[in-house]
XYZ file of C-alpha atoms in Angstrom:
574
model
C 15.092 -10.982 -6.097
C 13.940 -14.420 -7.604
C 12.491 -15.060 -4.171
C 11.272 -11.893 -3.294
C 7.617 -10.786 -2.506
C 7.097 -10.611 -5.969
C 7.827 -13.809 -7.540
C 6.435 -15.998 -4.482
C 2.543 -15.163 -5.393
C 2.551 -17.228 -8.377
C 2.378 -21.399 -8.052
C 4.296 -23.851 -9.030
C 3.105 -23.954 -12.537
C 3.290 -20.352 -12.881
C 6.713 -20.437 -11.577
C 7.377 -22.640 -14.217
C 6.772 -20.952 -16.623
C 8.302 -18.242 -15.450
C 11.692 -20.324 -15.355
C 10.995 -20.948 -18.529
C 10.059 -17.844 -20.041
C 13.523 -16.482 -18.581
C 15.558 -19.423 -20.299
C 14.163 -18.178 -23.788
C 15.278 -14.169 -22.704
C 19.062 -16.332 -21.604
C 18.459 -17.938 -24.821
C 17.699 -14.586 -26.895
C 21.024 -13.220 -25.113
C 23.006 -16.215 -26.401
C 21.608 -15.477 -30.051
C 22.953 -11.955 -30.268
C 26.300 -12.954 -28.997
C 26.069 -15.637 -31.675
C 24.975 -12.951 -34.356
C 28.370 -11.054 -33.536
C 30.483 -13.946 -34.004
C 28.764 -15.385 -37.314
C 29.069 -11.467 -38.671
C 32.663 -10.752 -37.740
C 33.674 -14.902 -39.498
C 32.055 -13.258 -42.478
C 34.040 -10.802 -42.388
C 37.332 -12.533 -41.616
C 36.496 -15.006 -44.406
C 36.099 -12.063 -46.623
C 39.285 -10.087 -45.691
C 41.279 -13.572 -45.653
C 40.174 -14.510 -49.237
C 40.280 -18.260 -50.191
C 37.098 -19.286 -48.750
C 34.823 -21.589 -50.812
C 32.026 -19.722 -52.895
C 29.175 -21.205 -50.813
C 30.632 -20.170 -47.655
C 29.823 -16.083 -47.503
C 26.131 -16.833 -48.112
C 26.254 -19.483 -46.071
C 27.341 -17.335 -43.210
C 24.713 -15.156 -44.416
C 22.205 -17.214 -44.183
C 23.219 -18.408 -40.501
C 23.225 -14.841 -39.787
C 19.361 -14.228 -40.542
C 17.980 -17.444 -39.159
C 19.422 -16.424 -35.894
C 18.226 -13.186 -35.835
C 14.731 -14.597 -36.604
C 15.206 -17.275 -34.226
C 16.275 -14.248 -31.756
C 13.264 -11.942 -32.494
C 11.043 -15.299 -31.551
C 12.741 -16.059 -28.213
C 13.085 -12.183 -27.496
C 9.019 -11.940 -27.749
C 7.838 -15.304 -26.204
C 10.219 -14.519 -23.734
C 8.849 -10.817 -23.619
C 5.192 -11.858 -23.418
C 5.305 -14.727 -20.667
C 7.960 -12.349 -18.277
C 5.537 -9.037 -18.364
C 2.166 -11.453 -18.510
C 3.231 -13.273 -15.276
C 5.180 -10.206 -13.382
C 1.947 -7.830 -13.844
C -0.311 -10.891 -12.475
C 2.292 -10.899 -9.582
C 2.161 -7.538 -8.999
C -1.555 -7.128 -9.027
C -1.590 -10.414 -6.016
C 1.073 -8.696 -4.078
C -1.230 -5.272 -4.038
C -3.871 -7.075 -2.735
C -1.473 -9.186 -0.251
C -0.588 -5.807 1.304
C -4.099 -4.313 1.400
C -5.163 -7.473 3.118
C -2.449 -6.992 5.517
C -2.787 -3.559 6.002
C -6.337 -4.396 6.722
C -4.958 -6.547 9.665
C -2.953 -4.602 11.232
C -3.694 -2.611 14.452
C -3.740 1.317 14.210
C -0.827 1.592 16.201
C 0.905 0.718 13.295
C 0.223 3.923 11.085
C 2.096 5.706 13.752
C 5.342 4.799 12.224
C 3.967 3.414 8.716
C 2.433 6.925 7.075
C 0.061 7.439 4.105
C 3.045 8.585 2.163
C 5.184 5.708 2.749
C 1.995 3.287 1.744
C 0.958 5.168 -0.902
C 5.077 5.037 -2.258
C 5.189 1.319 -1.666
C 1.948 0.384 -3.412
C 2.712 2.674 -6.612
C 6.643 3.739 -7.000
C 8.232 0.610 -5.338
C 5.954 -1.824 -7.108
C 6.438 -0.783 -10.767
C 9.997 -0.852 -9.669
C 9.922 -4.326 -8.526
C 7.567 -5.143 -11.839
C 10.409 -3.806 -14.017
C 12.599 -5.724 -12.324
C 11.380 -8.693 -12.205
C 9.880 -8.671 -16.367
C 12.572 -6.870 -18.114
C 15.891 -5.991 -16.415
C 16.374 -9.174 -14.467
C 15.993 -11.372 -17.554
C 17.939 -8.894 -19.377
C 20.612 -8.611 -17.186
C 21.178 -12.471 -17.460
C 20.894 -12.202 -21.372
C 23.437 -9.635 -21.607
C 25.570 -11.648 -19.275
C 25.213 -14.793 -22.142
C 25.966 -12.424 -24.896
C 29.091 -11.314 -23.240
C 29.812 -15.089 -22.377
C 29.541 -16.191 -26.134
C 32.013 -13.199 -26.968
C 34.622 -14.234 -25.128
C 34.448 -17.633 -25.442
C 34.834 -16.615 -30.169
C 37.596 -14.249 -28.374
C 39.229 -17.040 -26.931
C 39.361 -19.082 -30.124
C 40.371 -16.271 -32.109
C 43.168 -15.062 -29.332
C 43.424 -16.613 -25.573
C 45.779 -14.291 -24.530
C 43.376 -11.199 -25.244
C 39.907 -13.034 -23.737
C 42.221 -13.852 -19.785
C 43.245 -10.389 -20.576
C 40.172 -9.176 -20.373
C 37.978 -11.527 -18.450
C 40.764 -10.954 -15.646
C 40.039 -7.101 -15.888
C 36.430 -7.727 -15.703
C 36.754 -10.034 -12.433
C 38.500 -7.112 -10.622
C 36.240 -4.763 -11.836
C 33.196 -6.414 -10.577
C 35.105 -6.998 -7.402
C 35.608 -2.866 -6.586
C 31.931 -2.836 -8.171
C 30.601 -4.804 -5.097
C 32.428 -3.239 -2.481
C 30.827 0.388 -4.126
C 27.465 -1.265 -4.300
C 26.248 -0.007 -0.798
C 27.335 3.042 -1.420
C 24.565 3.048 -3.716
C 22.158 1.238 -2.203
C 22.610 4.406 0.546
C 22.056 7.055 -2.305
C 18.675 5.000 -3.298
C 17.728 4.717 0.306
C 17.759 8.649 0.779
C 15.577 8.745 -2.322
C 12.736 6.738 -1.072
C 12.485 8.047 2.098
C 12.538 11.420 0.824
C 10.053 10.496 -1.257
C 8.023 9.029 1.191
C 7.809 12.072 3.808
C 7.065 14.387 0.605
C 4.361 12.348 -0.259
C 3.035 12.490 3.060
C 2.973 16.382 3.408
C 2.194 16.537 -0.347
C -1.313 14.488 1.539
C -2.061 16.578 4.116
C -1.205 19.855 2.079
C -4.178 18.664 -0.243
C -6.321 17.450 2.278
C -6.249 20.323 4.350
C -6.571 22.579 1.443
C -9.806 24.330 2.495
C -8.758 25.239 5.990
C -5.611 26.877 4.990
C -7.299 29.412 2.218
C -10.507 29.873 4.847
C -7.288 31.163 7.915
C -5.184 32.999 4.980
C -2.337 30.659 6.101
C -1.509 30.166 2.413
C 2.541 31.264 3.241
C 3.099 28.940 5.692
C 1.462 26.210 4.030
C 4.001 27.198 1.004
C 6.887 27.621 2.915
C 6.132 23.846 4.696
C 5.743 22.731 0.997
C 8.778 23.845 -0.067
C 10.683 22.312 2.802
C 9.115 19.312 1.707
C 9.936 19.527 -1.786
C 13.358 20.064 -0.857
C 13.173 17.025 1.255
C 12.781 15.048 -1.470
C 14.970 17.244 -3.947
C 18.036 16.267 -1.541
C 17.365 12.417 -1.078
C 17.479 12.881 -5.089
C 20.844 14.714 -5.159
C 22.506 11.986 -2.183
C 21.203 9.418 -4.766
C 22.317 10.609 -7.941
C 25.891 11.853 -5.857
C 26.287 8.246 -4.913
C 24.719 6.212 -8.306
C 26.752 8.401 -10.968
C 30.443 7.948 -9.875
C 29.598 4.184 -9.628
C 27.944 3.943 -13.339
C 30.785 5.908 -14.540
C 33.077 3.350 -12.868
C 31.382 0.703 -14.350
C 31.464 1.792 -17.759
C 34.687 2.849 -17.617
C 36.037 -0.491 -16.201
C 34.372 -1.937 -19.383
C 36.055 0.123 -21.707
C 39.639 -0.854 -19.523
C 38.772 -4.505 -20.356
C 38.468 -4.097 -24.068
C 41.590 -2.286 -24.196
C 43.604 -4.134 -21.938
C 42.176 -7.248 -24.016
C 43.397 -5.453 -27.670
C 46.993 -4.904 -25.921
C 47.341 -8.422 -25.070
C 46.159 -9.481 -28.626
C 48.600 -7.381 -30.233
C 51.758 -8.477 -27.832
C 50.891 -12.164 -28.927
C 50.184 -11.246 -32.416
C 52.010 -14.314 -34.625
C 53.267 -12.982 -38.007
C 50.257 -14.478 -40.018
C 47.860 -13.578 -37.012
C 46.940 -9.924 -37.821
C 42.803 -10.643 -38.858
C 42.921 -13.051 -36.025
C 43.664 -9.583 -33.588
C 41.511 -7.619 -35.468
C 38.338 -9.872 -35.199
C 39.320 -10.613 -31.719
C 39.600 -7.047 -30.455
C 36.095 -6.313 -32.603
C 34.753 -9.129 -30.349
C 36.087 -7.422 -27.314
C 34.748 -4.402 -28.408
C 31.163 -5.893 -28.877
C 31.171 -6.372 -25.557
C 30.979 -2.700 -24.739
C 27.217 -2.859 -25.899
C 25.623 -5.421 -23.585
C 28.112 -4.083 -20.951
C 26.319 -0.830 -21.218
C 22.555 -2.665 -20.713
C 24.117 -4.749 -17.606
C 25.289 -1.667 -15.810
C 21.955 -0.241 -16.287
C 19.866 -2.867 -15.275
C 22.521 -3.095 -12.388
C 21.639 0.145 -11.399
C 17.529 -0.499 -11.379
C 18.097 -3.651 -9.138
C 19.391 -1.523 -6.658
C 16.291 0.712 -6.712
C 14.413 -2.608 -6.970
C 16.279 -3.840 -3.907
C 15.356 -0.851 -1.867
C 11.669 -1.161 -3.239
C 11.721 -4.666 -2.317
C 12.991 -3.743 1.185
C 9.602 -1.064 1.555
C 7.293 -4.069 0.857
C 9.081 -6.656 3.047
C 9.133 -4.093 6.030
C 5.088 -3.789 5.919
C 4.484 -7.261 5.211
C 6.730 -8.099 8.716
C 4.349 -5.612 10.767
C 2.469 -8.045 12.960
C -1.185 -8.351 12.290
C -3.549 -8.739 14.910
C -4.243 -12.024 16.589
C -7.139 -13.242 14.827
C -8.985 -16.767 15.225
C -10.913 -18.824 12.998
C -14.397 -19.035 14.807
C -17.141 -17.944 12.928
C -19.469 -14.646 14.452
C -23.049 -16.424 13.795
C -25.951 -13.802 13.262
C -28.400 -13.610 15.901
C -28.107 -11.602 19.373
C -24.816 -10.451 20.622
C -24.035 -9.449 24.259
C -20.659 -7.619 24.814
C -18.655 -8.086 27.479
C -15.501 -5.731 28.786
C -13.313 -7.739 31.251
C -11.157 -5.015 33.318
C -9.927 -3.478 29.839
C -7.025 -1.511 29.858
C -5.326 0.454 27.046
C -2.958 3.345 26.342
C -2.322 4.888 22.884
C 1.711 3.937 22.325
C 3.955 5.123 25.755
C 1.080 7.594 26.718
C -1.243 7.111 30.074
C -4.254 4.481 30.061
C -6.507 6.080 27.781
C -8.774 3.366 29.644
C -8.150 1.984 32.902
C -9.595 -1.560 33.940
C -13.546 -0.960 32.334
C -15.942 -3.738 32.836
C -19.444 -3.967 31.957
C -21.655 -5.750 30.066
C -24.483 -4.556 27.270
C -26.900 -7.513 26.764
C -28.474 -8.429 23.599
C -30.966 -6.277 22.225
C -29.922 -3.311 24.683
C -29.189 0.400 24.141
C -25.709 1.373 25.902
C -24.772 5.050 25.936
C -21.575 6.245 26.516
C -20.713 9.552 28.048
C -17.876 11.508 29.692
C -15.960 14.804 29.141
C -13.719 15.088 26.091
C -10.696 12.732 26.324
C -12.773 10.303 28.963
C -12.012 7.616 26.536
C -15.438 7.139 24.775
C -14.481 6.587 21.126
C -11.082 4.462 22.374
C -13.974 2.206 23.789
C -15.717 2.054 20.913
C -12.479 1.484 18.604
C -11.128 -1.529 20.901
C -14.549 -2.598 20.357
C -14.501 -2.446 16.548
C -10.739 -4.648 16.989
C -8.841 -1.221 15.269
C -6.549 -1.030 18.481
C -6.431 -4.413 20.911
C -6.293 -4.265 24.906
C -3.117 -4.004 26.720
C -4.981 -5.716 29.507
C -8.610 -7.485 30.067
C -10.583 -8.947 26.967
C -13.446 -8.212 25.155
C -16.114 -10.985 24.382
C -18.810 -11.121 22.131
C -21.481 -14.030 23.043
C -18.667 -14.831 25.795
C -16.075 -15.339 23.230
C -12.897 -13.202 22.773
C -12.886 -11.058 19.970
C -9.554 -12.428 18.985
C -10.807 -15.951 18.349
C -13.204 -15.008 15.636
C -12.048 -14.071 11.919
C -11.689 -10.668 11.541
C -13.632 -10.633 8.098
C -16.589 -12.792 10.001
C -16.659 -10.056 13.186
C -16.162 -7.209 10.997
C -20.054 -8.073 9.575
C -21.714 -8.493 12.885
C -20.638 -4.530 13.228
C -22.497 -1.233 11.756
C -20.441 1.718 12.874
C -21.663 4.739 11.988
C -18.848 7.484 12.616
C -18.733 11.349 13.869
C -16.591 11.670 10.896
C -18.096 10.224 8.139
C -15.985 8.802 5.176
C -17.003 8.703 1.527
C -15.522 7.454 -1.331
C -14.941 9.619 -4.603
C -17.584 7.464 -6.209
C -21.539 7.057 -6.886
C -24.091 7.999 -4.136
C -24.966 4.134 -4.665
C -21.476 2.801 -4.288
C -20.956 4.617 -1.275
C -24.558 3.536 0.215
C -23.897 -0.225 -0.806
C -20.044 -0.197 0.826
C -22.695 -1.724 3.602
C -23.817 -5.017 1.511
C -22.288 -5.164 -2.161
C -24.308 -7.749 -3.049
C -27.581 -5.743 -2.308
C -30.794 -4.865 -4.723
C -30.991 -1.658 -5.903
C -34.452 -1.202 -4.436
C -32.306 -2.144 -0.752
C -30.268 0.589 -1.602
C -33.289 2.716 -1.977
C -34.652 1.389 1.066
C -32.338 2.263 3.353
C -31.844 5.668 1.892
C -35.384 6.393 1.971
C -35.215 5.436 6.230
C -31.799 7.395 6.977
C -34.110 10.723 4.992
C -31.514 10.839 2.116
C -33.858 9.826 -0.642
C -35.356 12.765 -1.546
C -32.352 14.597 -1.801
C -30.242 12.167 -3.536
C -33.446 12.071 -6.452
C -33.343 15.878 -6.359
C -28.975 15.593 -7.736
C -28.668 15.862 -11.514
C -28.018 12.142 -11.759
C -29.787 10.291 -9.091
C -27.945 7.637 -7.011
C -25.534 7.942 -10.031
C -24.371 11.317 -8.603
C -20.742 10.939 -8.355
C -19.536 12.637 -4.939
C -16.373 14.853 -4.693
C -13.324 13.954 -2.681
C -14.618 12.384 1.185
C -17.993 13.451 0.044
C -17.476 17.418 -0.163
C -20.227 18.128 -2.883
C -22.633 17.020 -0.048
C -23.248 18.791 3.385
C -22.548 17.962 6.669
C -25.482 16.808 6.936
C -26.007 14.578 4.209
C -23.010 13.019 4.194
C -24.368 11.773 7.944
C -27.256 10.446 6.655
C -25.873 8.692 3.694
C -23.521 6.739 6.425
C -26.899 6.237 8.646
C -28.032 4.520 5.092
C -24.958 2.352 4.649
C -25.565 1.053 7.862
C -28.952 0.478 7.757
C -28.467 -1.779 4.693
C -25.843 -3.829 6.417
C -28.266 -4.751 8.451
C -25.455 -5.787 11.228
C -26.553 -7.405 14.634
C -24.369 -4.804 16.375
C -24.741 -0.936 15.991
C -22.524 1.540 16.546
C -22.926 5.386 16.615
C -20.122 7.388 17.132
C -21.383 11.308 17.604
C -23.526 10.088 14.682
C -26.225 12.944 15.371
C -24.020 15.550 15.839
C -24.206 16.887 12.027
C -28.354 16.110 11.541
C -30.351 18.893 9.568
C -32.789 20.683 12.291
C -35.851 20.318 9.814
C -35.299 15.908 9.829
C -34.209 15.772 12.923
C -37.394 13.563 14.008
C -37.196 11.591 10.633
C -33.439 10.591 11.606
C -34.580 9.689 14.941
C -37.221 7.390 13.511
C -34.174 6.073 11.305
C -32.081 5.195 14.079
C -35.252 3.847 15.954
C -35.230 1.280 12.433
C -31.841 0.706 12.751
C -31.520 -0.309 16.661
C -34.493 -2.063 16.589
C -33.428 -5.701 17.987
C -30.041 -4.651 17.810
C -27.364 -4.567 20.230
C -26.082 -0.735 20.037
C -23.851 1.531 21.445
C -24.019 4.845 21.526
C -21.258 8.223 21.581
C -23.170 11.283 22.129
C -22.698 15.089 23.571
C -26.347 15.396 22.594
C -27.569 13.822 25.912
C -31.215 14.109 25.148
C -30.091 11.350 22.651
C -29.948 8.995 25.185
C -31.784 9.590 28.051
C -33.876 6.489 26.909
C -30.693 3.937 26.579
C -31.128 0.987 28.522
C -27.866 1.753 30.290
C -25.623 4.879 30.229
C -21.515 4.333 31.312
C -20.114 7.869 32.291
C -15.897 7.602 31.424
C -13.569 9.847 33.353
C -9.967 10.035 32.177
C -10.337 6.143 31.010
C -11.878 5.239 34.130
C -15.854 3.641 34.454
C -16.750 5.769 37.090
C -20.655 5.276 36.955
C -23.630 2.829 35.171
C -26.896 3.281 35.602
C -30.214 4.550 33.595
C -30.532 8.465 33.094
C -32.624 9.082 36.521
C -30.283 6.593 38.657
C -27.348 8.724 37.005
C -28.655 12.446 37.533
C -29.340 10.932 41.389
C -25.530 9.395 41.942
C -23.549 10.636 39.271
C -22.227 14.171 40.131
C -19.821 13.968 36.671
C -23.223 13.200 35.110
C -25.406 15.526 36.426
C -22.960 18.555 35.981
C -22.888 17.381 32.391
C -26.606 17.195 31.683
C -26.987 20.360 33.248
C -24.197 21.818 30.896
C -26.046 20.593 28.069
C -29.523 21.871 29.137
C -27.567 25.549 29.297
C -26.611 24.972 25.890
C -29.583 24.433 24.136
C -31.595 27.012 25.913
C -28.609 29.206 24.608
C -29.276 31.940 21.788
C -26.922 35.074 20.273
């Protein structure tokens, strides 16, 4: 656990004083055991009689200056262990965010929302704890225990082997138990994890299961959820209580098999000697008690440990260290494959190439393959086969964080944060003026409405933007990208949810925002694009047709059928 995740974010000098920090908790755990002894030679010296008259105060005396030497230790330890474990935590947080930034889509197949959200709230506290409090204190009680036995020993050997023999086998049959409950824990957390995850989706699907009345089966799916986790709770508490009471119990066994052996040796003038030495024993009993608990939360620190370690081993993509410069960018597709885990080639060998400053359109039935393109393109999945180039570079050679700005993707399905209509605007260039901000809300048409909400670009929206329409929530993604201001556009179904009445002034938006730009576009709205400099027509993940509008309707049966499709639909009318 020293090693762990946890403890490997901070440098060498933080490290030290870590090491350090720890020492003065072993130290504070040396102190009490010291107390113990210096208290129960008072009272010997007491009972015994004959002592010198300075010697009871002076015991005294000894007896507070460690305890004040104890209380310093205990809170410099205290201080430095949580100060450095909480700036450990906090770097680890953002070591898995920056890795789960990195890592392909086909990841979150297997790692859910549930089990991230678990490992970057439950299992990091746990491994926080841990590491600032019952670690150290686990080693401290260990000391105490050490010093006891050791005044034991002096007061009667026989009774310290006694019990320091019990204690040996006890920890022994301790071990082999432990993954037992390291099982126990295990069902916890993952039945934590898959509650978590339908706990998610219950929320986020809230509206649609009141709108359908499906409120009973939503229930009953909670419930089967909640019991999910209710059982990985029982298998863990089944497994962790038998082994606690063991523990305990074992403890107990040591003090009294300890007492028995100080009483068979007991020498005829050696009766305070047993006494004091079976108190000592019994001492014991009380950091025994804090070791077996901290035992127990380095197991669930253990499993916690093992959550982190398992998404930190995901591979990231393969990512380069070549810079994107600004400027024009021509995108190549090299006979691209892909399929979407063990499922057929979502797209099969596609090659073409959209030249700087061009308009490229994609189109195709639903499931052609159009927004995989667009994805592979954007580096969230990577090709099976073939390789994409910008500027005739792979993709994979640049750094992610440099290639991610040459992009403005503006998504069917827009996503806002629970934050300010600015915030969520400025997602596209933090570092951008306030009047930019108001600039590119002012060309995506969201201005006015954003100055008619009760607090301006202030106005906090609800959960993915729900306080706002459809609508608006397209246009406040149009801004974001307009303010990025990226050398590559891309708009995925991006009209589909524009307001009739602006539908020019969002035209004239995206007219702003392709202007000198390389863009692609997604659209069922073919009018959208009869203008693009070059439509590609996907069927089932093949390129089965390029061309301009007129060269398409001419040789492009798929294409014509689905212009004329779309032509039906807008002349259509209750």
């Amino acid at each position: 656990m020293q090693n762990g995740p946890l403890i490997v974010t901070l440098n060498k000098t933080e490290r030290g004083r870590f090491a350090s920090a720890a020492n003065l908790k072993l130290l504070d755990g040396v102190l009490a055991g010291l107390i113990a002894l210096v208290a129960f030679g008072a009272v010997i010296w007491a009972a015994r009689g004959g002592a010198p008259g300075w010697m009871i105060p002076a015991l005294v005396v000894a007896m507070l200056l460690l305890m004040v030497a104890r209380y310093w230790a205990g809170a410099a330890a205290m201080r430095q262990l949580y100060g450095l474990a909480f700036e450990a935590g906090t770097r680890l947080r953002h070591r898995l965010l920056r890795h789960l930034i990195r890592l392909p889509l086909s990841a979150f197949y297997t790692l859910h929302a549930g089990k991230v959200a678990q490992t970057l709230s439950e299992d990091m506290t746990w491994l926080e704890n841990q590491v600032s409090y019952f670690g150290p204190l686990a080693r401290a009680e260990v000391a105490s225990i050490l010093v006891l036995f050791i005044g034991t020993a002096f007061l009667s050997w026989p009774a310290a082997l006694a019990a320091a023999i019990t204690w040996a086998l006890g920890l022994l049959v301790l071990r082999k138990l432990s993954g037992m409950l390291a099982t126990g824990l295990r069902f916890r957390s993952d039945g934590m994890a898959e509650a978590s995850r339908h706990f998610m989706e219950y929320a986020e699907g809230i509206q649609v299961v009141r709108a359908f009345g499906s409120t009973s089966d939503a229930r009953r799916d909670y419930s089967k959820w909640v019991d999910v986790m209710r059982q990985g709770f029982r298998k863990s508490t089944a497994r962790n209580t038998p082994v606690v009471a063991l523990a305990f119990g074992l403890a107990m066994i040591s003090v009294g098999v300890g007492a028995f052996a100080a009483i068979v040796t007991l020498p005829d003038d050696g009766t305070l000697r047993a006494v004091g030495a079976i108190g000592l024993l019994t001492a014991t009993l009380i950091p025994a008690r804090s070791i077996i608990v901290a035992s127990s939360i380095k197991q669930v620190a253990r499993v916690a440990e093992d959550n982190v370690v398992k998404i930190l081993a995901l591979p990231e993509m393969e990512e380069g260290e070549a810079a994107a410069a600004e400027g024009p960018a021509r995108i190549t597709f090299e006979d691209v494959s892909f399929a979407y885990q063990d499922d057929d080639l979502a797209l099969e060998n596609v090659s073409f190439v959209a030249e700087p400053g061009s308009i490229t359109a994609i189109v195709g039935p639903s499931g052609s393959g159009k927004t995989t393109l667009a994805n592979l393109l954007l580096r969230f999945w990577e090709p099976h086969t073939g390789r994409i180039t910008l500027n005739d570079r792979d993709l994979r050679e640049y750094a992610i964080s440099s290639l991610s700005d040459r992009f403005a993707p503006v998504f069917q399905e827009t996503m806002l944060l629970r934050d300010t209509i600015e915030a969520n605007i400025r997602i596209g260039r933090p570092d951008a003026t306030q009047d930019a901000v108001i600039a590119a809300a002012k060309a995506a048409q969201i201005h006015d409405t954003v100055m008619q909400l009760p607090n301006g670009y202030a106005t906090k929206v609800g959960p993915g933007g729900q306080t706002l329409s459809g609508g608006e929530r397209q246009r406040l993604t149009i801004a974001r990208a307009l303010l990025k201001d990226a050398d590559i556009v891309i708009l995925d179904e991006a009209t589909s949810a524009r307001d009739p009445e602006n539908e020019r002034e969002i035209q004239l938006a995206f007219e702003a925002l392709a202007k000198g730009k390389t863009v692609f576009v997604i659209a069922h709205r073919l009018s959208t694009i009869v203008d693009a400099d070059q439509i590609l027509l996907l069927d089932q993940g093949r390129l089965v047709a390029a061309g301009t509008h007129n060269q398409l309707l001419k040789a492009a049966p798929l294409y014509k059928k689905l212009w004329d499709s779309y032509q039906a639909i807008t002349e259509w009318t209750l």
